CSV table of C-alpha atoms in Angstrom, one decimal:
chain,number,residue,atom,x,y,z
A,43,UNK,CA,6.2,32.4,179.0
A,44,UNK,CA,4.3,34.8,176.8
A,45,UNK,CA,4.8,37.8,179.2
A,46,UNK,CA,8.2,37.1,179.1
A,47,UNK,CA,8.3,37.1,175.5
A,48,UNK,CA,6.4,40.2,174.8
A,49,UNK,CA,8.6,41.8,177.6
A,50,UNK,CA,12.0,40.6,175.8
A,51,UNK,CA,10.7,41.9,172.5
A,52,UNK,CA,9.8,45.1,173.9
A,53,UNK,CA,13.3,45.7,175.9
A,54,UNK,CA,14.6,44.9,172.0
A,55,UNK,CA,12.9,47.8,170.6
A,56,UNK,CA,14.1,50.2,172.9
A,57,UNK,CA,17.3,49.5,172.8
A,58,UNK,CA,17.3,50.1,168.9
A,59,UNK,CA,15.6,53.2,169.6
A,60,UNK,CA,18.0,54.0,171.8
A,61,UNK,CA,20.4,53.3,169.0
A,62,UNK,CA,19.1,55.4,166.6
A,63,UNK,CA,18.9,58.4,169.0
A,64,UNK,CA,22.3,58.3,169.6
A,65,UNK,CA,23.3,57.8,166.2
A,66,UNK,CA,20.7,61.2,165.3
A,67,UNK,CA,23.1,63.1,168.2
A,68,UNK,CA,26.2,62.1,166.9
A,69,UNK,CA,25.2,62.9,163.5
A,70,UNK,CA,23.8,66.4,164.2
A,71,UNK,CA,26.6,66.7,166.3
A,72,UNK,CA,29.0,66.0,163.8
A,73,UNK,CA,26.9,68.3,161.3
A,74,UNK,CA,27.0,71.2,163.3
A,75,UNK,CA,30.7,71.3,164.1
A,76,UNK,CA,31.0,71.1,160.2
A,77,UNK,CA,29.0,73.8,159.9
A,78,UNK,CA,30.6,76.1,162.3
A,79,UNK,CA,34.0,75.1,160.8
A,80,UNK,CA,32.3,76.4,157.7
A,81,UNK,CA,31.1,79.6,158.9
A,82,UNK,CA,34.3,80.5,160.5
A,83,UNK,CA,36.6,79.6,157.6
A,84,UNK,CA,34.0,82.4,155.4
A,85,UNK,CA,34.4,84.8,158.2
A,86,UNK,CA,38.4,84.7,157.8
A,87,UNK,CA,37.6,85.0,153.7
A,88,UNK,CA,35.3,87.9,154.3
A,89,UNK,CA,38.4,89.3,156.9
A,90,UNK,CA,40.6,89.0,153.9
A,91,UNK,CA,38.7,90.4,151.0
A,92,UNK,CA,37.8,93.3,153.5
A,93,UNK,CA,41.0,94.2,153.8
A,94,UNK,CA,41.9,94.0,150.4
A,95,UNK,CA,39.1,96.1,149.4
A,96,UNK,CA,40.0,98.7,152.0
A,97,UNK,CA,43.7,99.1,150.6
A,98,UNK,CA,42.4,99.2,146.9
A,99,UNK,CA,39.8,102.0,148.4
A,100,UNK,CA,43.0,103.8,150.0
A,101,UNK,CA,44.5,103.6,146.6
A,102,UNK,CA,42.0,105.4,144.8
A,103,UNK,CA,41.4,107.9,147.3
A,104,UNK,CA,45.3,108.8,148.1
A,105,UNK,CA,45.9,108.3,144.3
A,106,UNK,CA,49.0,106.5,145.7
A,107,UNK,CA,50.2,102.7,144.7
A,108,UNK,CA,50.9,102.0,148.1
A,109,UNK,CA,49.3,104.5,150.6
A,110,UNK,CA,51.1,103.1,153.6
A,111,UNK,CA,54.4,102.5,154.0
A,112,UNK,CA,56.8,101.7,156.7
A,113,UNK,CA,60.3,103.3,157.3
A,114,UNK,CA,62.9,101.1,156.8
A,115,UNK,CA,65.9,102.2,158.0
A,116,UNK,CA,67.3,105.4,159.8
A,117,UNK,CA,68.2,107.5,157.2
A,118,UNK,CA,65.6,110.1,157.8
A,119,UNK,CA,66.0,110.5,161.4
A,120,UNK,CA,65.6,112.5,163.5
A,121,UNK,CA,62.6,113.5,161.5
A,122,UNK,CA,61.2,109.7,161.1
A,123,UNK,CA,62.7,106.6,162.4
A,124,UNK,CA,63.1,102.8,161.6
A,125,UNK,CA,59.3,101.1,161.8
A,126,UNK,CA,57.3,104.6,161.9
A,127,UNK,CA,54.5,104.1,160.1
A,128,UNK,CA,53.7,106.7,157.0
A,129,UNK,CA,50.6,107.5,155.0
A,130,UNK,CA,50.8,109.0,151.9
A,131,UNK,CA,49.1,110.8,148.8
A,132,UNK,CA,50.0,111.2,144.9
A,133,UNK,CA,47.5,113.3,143.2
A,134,UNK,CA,49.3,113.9,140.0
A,135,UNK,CA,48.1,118.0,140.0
A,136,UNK,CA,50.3,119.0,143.2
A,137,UNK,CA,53.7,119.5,142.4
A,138,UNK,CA,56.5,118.5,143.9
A,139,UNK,CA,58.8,121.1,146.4
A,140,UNK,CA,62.0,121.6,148.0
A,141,UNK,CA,61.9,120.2,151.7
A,142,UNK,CA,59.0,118.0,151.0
A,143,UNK,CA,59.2,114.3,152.0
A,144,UNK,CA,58.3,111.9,149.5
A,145,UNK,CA,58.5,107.8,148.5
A,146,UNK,CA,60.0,106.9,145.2
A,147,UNK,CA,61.2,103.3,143.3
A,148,UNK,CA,64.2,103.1,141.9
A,149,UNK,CA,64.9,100.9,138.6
A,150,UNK,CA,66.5,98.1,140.3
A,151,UNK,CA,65.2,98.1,143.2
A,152,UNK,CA,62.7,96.3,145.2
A,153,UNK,CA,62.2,98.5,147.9
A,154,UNK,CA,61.2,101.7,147.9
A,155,UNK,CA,63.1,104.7,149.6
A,156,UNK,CA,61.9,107.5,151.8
A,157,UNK,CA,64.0,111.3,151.1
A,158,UNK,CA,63.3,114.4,151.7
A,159,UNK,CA,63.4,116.8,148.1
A,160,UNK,CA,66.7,118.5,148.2
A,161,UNK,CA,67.2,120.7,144.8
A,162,UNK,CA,64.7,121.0,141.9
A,163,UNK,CA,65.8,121.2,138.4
A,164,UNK,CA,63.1,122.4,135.8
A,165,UNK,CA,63.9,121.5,132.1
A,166,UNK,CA,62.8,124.4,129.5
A,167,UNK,CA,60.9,121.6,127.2
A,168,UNK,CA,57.4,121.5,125.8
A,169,UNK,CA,56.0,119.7,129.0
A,170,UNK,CA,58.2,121.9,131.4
A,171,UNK,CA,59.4,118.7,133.1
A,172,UNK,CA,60.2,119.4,136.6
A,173,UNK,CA,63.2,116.8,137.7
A,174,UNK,CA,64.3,116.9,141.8
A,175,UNK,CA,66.9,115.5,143.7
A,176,UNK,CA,66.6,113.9,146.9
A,177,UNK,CA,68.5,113.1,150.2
A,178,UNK,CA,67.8,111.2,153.6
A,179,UNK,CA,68.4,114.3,156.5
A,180,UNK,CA,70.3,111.7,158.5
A,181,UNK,CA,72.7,110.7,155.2
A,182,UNK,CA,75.7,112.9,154.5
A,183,UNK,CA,75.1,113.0,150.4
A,184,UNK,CA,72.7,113.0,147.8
A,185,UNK,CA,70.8,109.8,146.7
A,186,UNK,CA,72.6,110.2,143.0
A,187,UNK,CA,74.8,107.2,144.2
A,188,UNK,CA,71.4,105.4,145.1
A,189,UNK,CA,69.8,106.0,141.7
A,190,UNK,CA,69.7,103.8,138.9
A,191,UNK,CA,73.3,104.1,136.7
A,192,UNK,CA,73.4,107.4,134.7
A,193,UNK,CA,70.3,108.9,136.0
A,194,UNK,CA,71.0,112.2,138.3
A,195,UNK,CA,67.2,113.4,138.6
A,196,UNK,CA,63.8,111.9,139.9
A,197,UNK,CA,60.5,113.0,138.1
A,198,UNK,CA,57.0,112.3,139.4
A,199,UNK,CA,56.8,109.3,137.5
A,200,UNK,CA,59.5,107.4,140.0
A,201,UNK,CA,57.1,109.2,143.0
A,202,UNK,CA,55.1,106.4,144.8
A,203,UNK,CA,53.7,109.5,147.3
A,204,UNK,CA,54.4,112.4,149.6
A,205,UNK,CA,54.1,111.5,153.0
A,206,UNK,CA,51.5,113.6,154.7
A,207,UNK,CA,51.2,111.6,158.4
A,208,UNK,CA,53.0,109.2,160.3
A,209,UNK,CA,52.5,106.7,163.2
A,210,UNK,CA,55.7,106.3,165.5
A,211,UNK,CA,57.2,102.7,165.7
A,212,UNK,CA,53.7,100.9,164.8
A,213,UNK,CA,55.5,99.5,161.9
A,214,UNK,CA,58.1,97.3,163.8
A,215,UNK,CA,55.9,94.3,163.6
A,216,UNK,CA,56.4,94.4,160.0
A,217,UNK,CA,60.0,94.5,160.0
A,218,UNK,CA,60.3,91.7,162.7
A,219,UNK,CA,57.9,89.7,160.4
A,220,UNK,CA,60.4,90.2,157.7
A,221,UNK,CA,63.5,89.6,159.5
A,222,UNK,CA,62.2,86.7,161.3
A,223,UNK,CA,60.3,84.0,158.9
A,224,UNK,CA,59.5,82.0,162.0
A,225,UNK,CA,57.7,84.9,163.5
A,226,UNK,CA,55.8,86.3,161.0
A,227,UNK,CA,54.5,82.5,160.4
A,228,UNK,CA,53.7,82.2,164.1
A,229,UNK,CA,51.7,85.4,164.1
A,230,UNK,CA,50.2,84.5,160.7
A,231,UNK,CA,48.9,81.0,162.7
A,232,UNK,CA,47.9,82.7,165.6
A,233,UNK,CA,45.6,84.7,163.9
A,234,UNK,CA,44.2,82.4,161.7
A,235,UNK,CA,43.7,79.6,164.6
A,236,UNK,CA,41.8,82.8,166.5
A,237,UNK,CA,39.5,83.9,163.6
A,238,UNK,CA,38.7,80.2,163.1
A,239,UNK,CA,38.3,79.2,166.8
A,240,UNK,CA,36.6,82.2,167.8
A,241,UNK,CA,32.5,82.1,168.5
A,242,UNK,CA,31.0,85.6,168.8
């Protein structure tokens, strides 16, 4: 009877020990599955502040608010077409000439518009104020009837940049993004779910 005792008490013990080891797995299970959620939601942070601080770099080299842009429409064709990708410059010291391509905003409007430089009109002032007009090559008229009411010239101040490269087409994903909310959310998830379920 006392064998049996000490053998009862003993089969008691392990079984809590057994307990507590699978308790100590779960935990550290649970623990490191936190963690690696952790470390992958920082890696999609650090993702997203490098890209930000790559297109803040590209603005201060290019001297340009928005360095690349995508062609919108086809009002430039044949020389660019809808979703060609563009990269552009600004440096306030290069002026602006006939035939060039440039980017400008106009006062109310959201978008900005891709022309080439059509006619330039120098003003005999004190700051010699060099005014241009502009035209898409695919467009059968001037952009005055795209301009904001009254105004017939563009300076350099309503110049976002001069294109000075371009990537054919690589800018459709954009436009379908914009076009189609349910797509641009879908690619938005998929790459999120990727970063975050990805282990290197």
């Amino acid at each position: 009877m006392h064998r049996i005792v000490k053998v009862t008490v003993y089969w008691i013990d392990i079984k809590k020990c057994d307990t507590n080891i699978r308790s100590d797995i779960q935990y550290r299970a649970l623990s490191s599955a936190g963690y690696q959620f952790l470390y992958q939601l920082l890696s999609f942070g650090m993702i997203v502040s490098s890209a930000l601080m790559i297109w803040k770099g590209l603005m201060v080299v290019t001297g340009s608010e928005s360095p690349i842009v995508v062609v919108l429409s086809g009002s430039m064709e044949p020389a660019f077409h809808r979703g060609d990708l563009l990269f552009l410059t600004n440096y306030q010291d290069e002026p602006v000439r006939v035939g060039e391509i440039v980017v400008f905003k106009v006062e109310g409007r959201d978008i900005p518009i891709v022309h080439r430089v059509l006619k330039l009109h120098e003003k005999g002032d004190q700051n010699n104020t060099v005014k241009f007009l502009t035209k898409g090559d695919n467009n059968s008229v001037d952009d005055r009837g795209l301009y904001a009411p009254g105004q017939l010239w563009l300076t350099h101040k309503d110049v976002v940049g001069r294109a000075r490269g371009f990537l054919p087409y690589v800018g459709m994903v954009t436009i379908y993004m914009n076009e189609y909310p349910k797509f641009k959310y879908a690619v938005l998830a998929c790459l999120g779910l990727y970063v975050l379920v990805h282990r290197e």
